[in-house]
Backbone as CSV, one residue per row, in Angstrom:
resi,resn,N_x,N_y,N_z,CA_x,CA_y,CA_z,C_x,C_y,C_z
1,UNK,4.306,-36.346,28.320,5.188,-35.190,27.808,3.629,-34.920,26.508
2,UNK,3.691,-33.727,26.058,2.435,-33.913,24.835,3.884,-32.903,23.712
3,UNK,2.883,-34.242,22.791,3.762,-33.320,21.323,2.904,-32.895,21.075
4,UNK,3.974,-31.470,20.701,2.944,-30.213,20.130,2.993,-31.124,18.467
5,UNK,1.569,-30.744,17.861,1.194,-30.348,16.483,2.383,-29.301,15.600
6,UNK,2.697,-30.267,14.021,3.219,-29.379,13.888,2.075,-28.165,13.008
7,UNK,2.308,-27.746,12.324,0.988,-26.180,11.777,0.735,-26.146,10.494
8,UNK,-0.626,-26.432,10.797,-1.473,-26.656,10.000,-0.816,-24.784,8.144
9,UNK,-0.375,-25.648,6.964,0.590,-24.591,6.234,-0.639,-24.658,4.595
10,UNK,-1.137,-23.641,5.095,-1.713,-22.819,3.900,-0.788,-22.459,2.776
11,UNK,-0.310,-21.591,2.803,0.550,-20.999,2.066,1.345,-22.648,0.974
12,UNK,0.652,-22.086,0.045,1.315,-23.066,-1.502,2.290,-23.006,-2.255
13,UNK,2.409,-21.715,-2.091,3.602,-21.053,-2.948,5.207,-20.843,-2.638
14,UNK,6.157,-21.384,-3.288,7.293,-20.879,-3.092,7.334,-19.664,-1.863
15,UNK,7.491,-20.066,-0.683,8.469,-18.626,-0.085,9.064,-17.573,-0.698
16,UNK,8.283,-16.040,-0.680,8.880,-15.320,-1.464,8.861,-15.124,-3.087
17,UNK,7.941,-16.445,-4.023,7.963,-16.216,-5.363,6.780,-15.583,-5.179
18,UNK,6.939,-15.198,-6.171,5.217,-14.172,-6.938,4.961,-15.591,-8.208
19,UNK,3.398,-15.707,-7.645,2.155,-15.127,-6.748,1.951,-15.582,-5.289
20,UNK,2.219,-15.490,-4.708,1.553,-16.179,-3.060,0.192,-16.997,-3.700
21,UNK,0.532,-17.571,-3.213,-1.014,-18.390,-3.718,-0.388,-18.741,-1.917
22,UNK,-2.672,-19.028,-1.532,-2.690,-19.600,-0.178,-4.140,-20.255,-0.352
23,UNK,-4.294,-21.522,0.071,-5.354,-22.223,-0.063,-5.363,-22.787,0.700
24,UNK,-6.596,-23.283,1.203,-7.720,-24.565,2.800,-8.672,-24.586,2.527
25,UNK,-9.304,-25.558,3.612,-10.155,-25.883,3.075,-11.164,-25.726,4.407
26,UNK,-12.780,-24.937,4.646,-13.613,-24.438,5.811,-14.258,-25.735,5.538
27,UNK,-14.438,-25.325,6.826,-16.206,-26.438,7.263,-17.069,-25.524,7.525
28,UNK,-17.256,-25.453,6.378,-17.924,-23.915,6.741,-18.984,-24.019,5.365
29,UNK,-20.125,-23.535,4.283,-20.432,-22.715,3.372,-19.792,-21.914,3.044
30,UNK,-19.631,-22.022,1.689,-19.190,-21.183,0.482,-19.620,-19.468,1.425
31,UNK,-20.992,-19.419,1.568,-21.469,-18.385,1.969,-21.372,-17.920,3.247
32,UNK,-21.185,-18.612,4.354,-19.966,-18.123,5.344,-19.166,-18.383,5.610
33,UNK,-18.164,-18.744,4.672,-16.945,-17.870,4.657,-16.532,-16.687,4.360
34,UNK,-17.560,-16.572,2.714,-17.566,-15.175,1.756,-17.927,-14.641,3.340
35,UNK,-18.762,-14.428,3.719,-19.549,-13.341,4.661,-18.283,-12.974,5.704
36,UNK,-17.445,-14.579,6.522,-15.984,-13.934,6.718,-15.496,-12.841,6.058
37,UNK,-14.994,-12.611,5.335,-14.035,-11.987,4.413,-14.994,-10.450,3.548
38,UNK,-16.121,-10.309,4.162,-16.932,-8.938,3.943,-17.890,-8.522,4.344
39,UNK,-17.863,-9.054,5.964,-18.587,-8.471,7.181,-16.919,-7.974,8.010
40,UNK,-17.578,-6.208,8.026,-16.862,-5.743,8.870,-16.464,-6.375,10.786
41,UNK,-17.281,-6.821,11.625,-17.136,-7.261,12.574,-16.712,-8.911,12.887
42,UNK,-16.754,-9.112,11.704,-16.502,-10.381,11.505,-14.527,-10.252,10.690
43,UNK,-14.446,-9.922,10.621,-13.253,-9.608,9.936,-11.912,-9.389,10.805
44,UNK,-12.582,-8.753,11.294,-11.852,-8.391,12.932,-11.088,-9.345,14.091
45,UNK,-12.393,-10.586,13.662,-12.295,-11.516,14.722,-10.637,-11.985,14.339
46,UNK,-11.113,-12.253,12.875,-9.177,-13.694,12.394,-8.364,-12.717,11.594
47,UNK,-8.031,-11.185,11.061,-7.428,-11.065,10.410,-6.584,-10.860,10.699
48,UNK,-6.094,-10.714,12.126,-5.053,-10.098,12.449,-3.773,-11.830,12.657
49,UNK,-2.455,-12.336,12.141,-1.990,-13.662,11.511,-1.419,-14.305,13.290
50,UNK,-1.263,-13.104,14.045,-0.809,-13.377,15.511,-1.604,-12.979,16.633
51,UNK,-2.968,-12.986,16.912,-3.651,-12.778,17.413,-4.205,-11.791,17.435
52,UNK,-4.993,-11.520,18.796,-5.639,-9.889,18.648,-6.883,-9.768,18.001
53,UNK,-7.057,-8.247,18.080,-7.783,-8.534,16.882,-7.799,-6.368,16.274
54,UNK,-7.893,-6.687,14.963,-8.466,-5.437,14.185,-8.603,-4.244,14.801
55,UNK,-7.872,-2.771,15.109,-8.320,-1.999,15.894,-9.580,-1.418,15.344
56,UNK,-9.897,-1.626,14.063,-11.249,-1.110,13.592,-11.218,-1.833,11.987
57,UNK,-12.289,-1.793,10.914,-12.216,-2.632,9.734,-14.089,-1.703,9.140
58,UNK,-13.223,-1.840,8.179,-14.059,-0.673,6.641,-14.658,-1.205,5.828
59,UNK,-15.783,-1.499,5.109,-15.689,-1.850,3.786,-16.801,-1.609,3.398
60,UNK,-16.642,-0.925,1.957,-18.452,-0.618,1.802,-17.782,-1.637,0.464
61,UNK,-19.197,-2.488,0.400,-18.553,-4.045,-0.277,-19.849,-3.739,-1.762
62,UNK,-19.365,-2.901,-2.622,-19.897,-2.753,-3.489,-18.155,-3.146,-4.683
63,UNK,-18.798,-2.699,-5.897,-17.216,-2.742,-7.080,-16.923,-1.142,-6.761
64,UNK,-15.681,-0.785,-6.627,-14.958,0.626,-6.999,-15.344,0.862,-5.443
65,UNK,-15.906,-0.142,-4.204,-15.973,0.431,-2.696,-14.864,0.094,-2.427
66,UNK,-14.350,0.688,-1.069,-13.299,0.937,-0.413,-13.099,-0.046,0.951
67,UNK,-11.885,-0.275,1.311,-12.054,-1.621,2.304,-11.060,-0.369,2.830
68,UNK,-10.473,-0.720,4.945,-9.719,0.105,5.135,-10.123,-1.133,6.869
69,UNK,-8.671,-2.001,7.199,-8.535,-2.581,8.057,-7.177,-1.861,8.804
70,UNK,-7.506,-1.710,10.280,-6.437,-0.598,10.726,-5.646,-2.076,12.065
71,UNK,-4.739,-2.020,11.503,-3.689,-3.181,12.607,-2.559,-2.125,13.237
72,UNK,-2.745,-0.456,13.655,-2.526,-0.939,14.284,-2.175,1.792,14.742
73,UNK,-3.261,2.029,15.877,-3.661,3.409,15.890,-2.721,3.618,16.941
74,UNK,-1.670,5.090,17.398,-1.558,5.902,18.117,-1.448,7.559,17.667
75,UNK,-0.873,8.249,18.792,-0.968,9.033,18.417,-0.197,9.752,17.101
76,UNK,0.705,8.835,16.109,1.886,8.836,15.970,1.500,8.968,14.691
77,UNK,1.147,7.413,14.744,0.687,7.203,12.722,0.170,5.849,13.248
78,UNK,-1.074,5.662,12.024,-2.052,5.177,12.037,-1.104,3.945,10.880
79,UNK,-1.375,2.860,11.257,-0.753,1.253,9.710,-1.483,0.617,9.429
80,UNK,-2.011,0.462,8.226,-3.359,-0.134,7.678,-3.306,-0.602,6.753
81,UNK,-4.114,-1.655,5.494,-4.281,-2.136,4.151,-5.445,-1.560,4.436
82,UNK,-5.012,-1.456,3.304,-6.823,-0.314,1.850,-6.127,-0.565,0.614
83,UNK,-7.798,-0.719,0.181,-7.764,-0.439,-1.309,-9.106,-1.162,-1.982
84,UNK,-9.591,-1.221,-2.919,-11.010,-0.756,-3.111,-11.986,-2.573,-4.118
85,UNK,-12.802,-2.756,-3.856,-13.228,-3.807,-4.625,-12.841,-4.064,-6.038
86,UNK,-12.995,-4.961,-6.935,-12.572,-4.738,-7.943,-13.884,-5.658,-9.080
87,UNK,-14.035,-6.716,-8.178,-15.303,-7.876,-8.526,-15.791,-8.289,-7.528
88,UNK,-17.080,-8.605,-7.591,-17.707,-9.055,-6.209,-18.742,-10.076,-7.157
89,UNK,-18.713,-11.453,-6.778,-19.633,-12.841,-6.834,-19.604,-13.196,-5.747
90,UNK,-20.681,-12.710,-5.604,-21.479,-13.331,-3.616,-21.905,-14.784,-3.751
91,UNK,-21.723,-16.044,-2.995,-20.534,-15.924,-2.471,-19.431,-17.193,-2.705
92,UNK,-18.993,-16.557,-4.598,-17.932,-17.678,-5.373,-17.114,-17.177,-5.424
93,UNK,-16.561,-15.787,-5.765,-15.518,-14.481,-5.827,-15.022,-13.290,-5.094
94,UNK,-14.239,-12.883,-5.197,-13.475,-11.697,-4.501,-12.644,-10.850,-4.875
95,UNK,-12.493,-9.900,-5.474,-11.294,-9.298,-6.131,-11.176,-8.050,-5.881
96,UNK,-9.331,-7.477,-5.243,-9.452,-6.041,-3.989,-8.566,-5.671,-4.550
97,UNK,-8.269,-4.826,-4.572,-6.662,-4.128,-4.794,-6.439,-3.671,-3.007
98,UNK,-4.951,-3.812,-3.042,-4.537,-3.867,-1.481,-2.750,-3.243,-1.729
99,UNK,-2.943,-2.446,-0.583,-1.674,-1.234,-0.395,-1.612,-0.975,1.044
100,UNK,-0.314,-1.620,2.047,0.090,-1.506,2.813,0.503,0.282,3.047
101,UNK,-0.557,0.474,4.225,-0.245,2.577,4.451,0.583,2.553,5.883
102,UNK,1.148,3.515,6.031,1.834,4.285,7.168,1.593,5.928,6.834
103,UNK,0.097,5.970,8.384,-0.517,7.895,7.841,0.022,8.636,9.063
104,UNK,0.956,9.493,8.876,1.442,10.304,10.538,0.561,10.668,10.267
105,UNK,0.672,12.066,11.947,0.183,12.864,12.335,-0.251,13.782,11.850
106,UNK,1.418,14.304,10.834,1.206,15.013,10.447,0.240,15.496,8.772
107,UNK,0.345,14.287,8.452,-0.863,13.693,7.082,-0.445,13.194,6.649
108,UNK,1.088,13.187,6.624,2.741,12.262,5.235,1.616,11.196,4.950
109,UNK,1.744,10.637,4.412,1.381,8.808,4.059,2.186,7.743,3.577
110,UNK,2.979,7.299,3.707,3.912,6.418,3.341,2.653,4.379,2.466
111,UNK,2.881,4.439,1.673,1.865,3.483,1.090,2.318,2.471,0.065
112,UNK,2.607,1.162,0.034,3.566,0.337,-0.986,2.201,0.699,-2.430
113,UNK,2.946,0.115,-3.276,2.543,0.142,-4.571,1.322,-0.885,-4.693
114,UNK,-0.148,-0.805,-5.379,-0.770,-1.429,-4.848,-0.634,-2.606,-5.648
115,UNK,-1.291,-3.841,-4.740,-1.668,-5.401,-5.543,-2.854,-6.366,-5.386
116,UNK,-3.213,-6.722,-5.793,-4.366,-7.720,-6.650,-4.343,-8.767,-5.430
117,UNK,-4.882,-9.325,-4.674,-6.103,-10.177,-4.740,-7.163,-10.594,-4.825
118,UNK,-6.978,-11.779,-5.213,-8.078,-12.716,-6.019,-8.992,-13.602,-4.889
119,UNK,-9.934,-13.717,-4.316,-10.132,-15.127,-3.764,-11.473,-16.069,-4.122
120,UNK,-11.552,-17.554,-4.318,-12.436,-17.882,-4.834,-12.679,-18.884,-3.102
121,UNK,-13.755,-18.817,-3.653,-15.112,-20.414,-2.955,-15.859,-21.030,-2.917
122,UNK,-14.736,-21.857,-3.073,-15.488,-22.943,-4.192,-16.043,-24.613,-2.876
123,UNK,-17.664,-25.360,-3.583,-18.235,-25.383,-2.045,-17.355,-27.155,-2.774
124,UNK,-17.430,-28.063,-1.324,-16.877,-28.711,-1.083,-17.363,-30.430,-0.662
125,UNK,-18.185,-30.761,-0.643,-18.953,-31.342,0.360,-19.649,-30.500,1.245
126,UNK,-19.691,-30.660,2.446,-20.175,-30.189,3.569,-19.271,-28.263,4.076
127,UNK,-17.908,-28.181,3.268,-17.340,-27.163,3.596,-16.807,-26.549,1.725
128,UNK,-15.692,-25.721,2.300,-15.340,-24.564,0.978,-13.965,-24.545,1.077
129,UNK,-13.800,-24.930,-0.509,-12.456,-24.740,-0.317,-11.869,-23.368,-0.663
130,UNK,-11.085,-22.573,-0.340,-11.285,-21.276,-0.706,-9.558,-20.900,-1.223
131,UNK,-9.759,-20.080,-2.577,-7.628,-20.380,-2.717,-8.145,-18.607,-3.091
132,UNK,-6.892,-18.270,-2.694,-6.699,-16.592,-2.324,-5.155,-16.789,-3.162
133,UNK,-4.879,-16.025,-4.840,-3.484,-15.439,-5.016,-3.516,-13.830,-4.628
134,UNK,-2.451,-13.645,-4.575,-1.573,-12.653,-3.844,-0.396,-11.949,-5.129
135,UNK,-0.581,-11.298,-5.535,-0.231,-10.907,-6.859,0.312,-9.469,-7.218
136,UNK,0.487,-9.252,-7.554,2.201,-8.069,-8.106,2.438,-7.320,-7.070
137,UNK,3.368,-8.305,-6.202,3.985,-7.807,-4.744,4.923,-6.879,-5.530
138,UNK,5.542,-6.699,-5.582,6.646,-5.892,-5.754,8.460,-7.080,-5.399
139,UNK,8.506,-6.595,-4.268,9.665,-7.294,-3.585,9.751,-8.879,-2.875
140,UNK,10.694,-9.189,-2.959,10.977,-10.531,-2.147,9.941,-10.611,-1.092
141,UNK,11.051,-9.837,-0.364,9.984,-9.764,1.162,9.381,-9.103,1.426
142,UNK,8.972,-8.350,0.867,6.778,-8.136,1.156,6.558,-9.592,0.445
143,UNK,6.443,-9.912,-0.287,6.509,-11.314,-0.761,6.210,-12.456,0.433
144,UNK,7.614,-13.295,1.127,7.273,-13.520,1.798,6.594,-13.283,3.101
145,UNK,7.246,-11.417,3.606,5.418,-11.522,4.566,3.937,-11.815,4.588
146,UNK,3.953,-11.237,3.400,2.500,-11.792,2.644,1.493,-12.764,3.211
147,UNK,3.158,-13.574,1.767,2.218,-15.229,2.271,2.857,-15.955,3.863
148,UNK,3.301,-14.938,4.861,2.977,-15.681,6.124,1.924,-14.991,6.784
149,UNK,1.256,-14.111,6.094,0.947,-12.963,7.125,-0.945,-13.732,6.726
150,UNK,-0.758,-14.016,5.247,-2.413,-14.887,5.167,-1.792,-16.255,5.152
151,UNK,-0.806,-17.197,5.582,-1.223,-18.202,6.449,-1.977,-18.740,7.150
152,UNK,-1.521,-16.436,8.196,-1.241,-17.110,9.690,-3.342,-16.931,9.824
153,UNK,-3.429,-15.597,9.322,-4.894,-15.729,9.116,-5.591,-17.017,8.360
154,UNK,-5.231,-17.210,7.782,-5.978,-18.983,7.237,-6.450,-19.922,8.592
155,UNK,-4.649,-19.968,9.540,-4.822,-20.491,10.337,-6.136,-20.226,10.925
156,UNK,-6.596,-19.789,11.774,-7.730,-18.221,12.476,-8.560,-18.619,12.395
157,UNK,-8.881,-17.966,10.969,-9.913,-18.359,9.570,-10.452,-19.548,10.051
158,UNK,-10.083,-20.706,10.442,-10.382,-22.127,10.078,-11.200,-22.215,11.042
159,UNK,-10.746,-21.634,12.155,-11.786,-21.957,13.499,-12.960,-20.993,13.606
160,UNK,-12.480,-20.045,13.026,-13.320,-18.775,12.573,-14.795,-19.592,12.785
161,UNK,-14.785,-20.201,10.920,-15.834,-20.202,10.621,-16.247,-21.706,10.381
162,UNK,-16.003,-22.184,11.568,-16.732,-23.741,12.052,-18.085,-23.669,12.085
163,UNK,-18.921,-24.164,11.210,-20.284,-24.479,11.604,-21.053,-25.380,12.579
């Protein structure tokens, strides 16, 4: 009989509380982990928490530059996350705004209010400690969803960036 190992838990804040705090140790350099967050072809490999790949990822990596990660695209609608870069200090810090958007075929959009994500990449021996803070999320349900989403993404990222 196989004993199932408990899932790794990266979510450090209480589910539903503000801000959402997610932290993890990754067996790679800060530059490697930073690249996983900032290069479209890399983001597409780990960003969805439950497996699979993003439909598309666009990144204009400069302060004021926009990013967009497409989760689902059909003839009727597109679901994606988008925002702008607020601060970039490669390979140690990344800060960006965040919105969840549904865009319909008729051109209408439904978007959440903008929230803010700050990610710190700190060298820890031969590894990198990543500290992510996602704040200004309006509702408890949304914070629960975001926390679970980031936790799932970190589960995939920890395997993706191993050097």
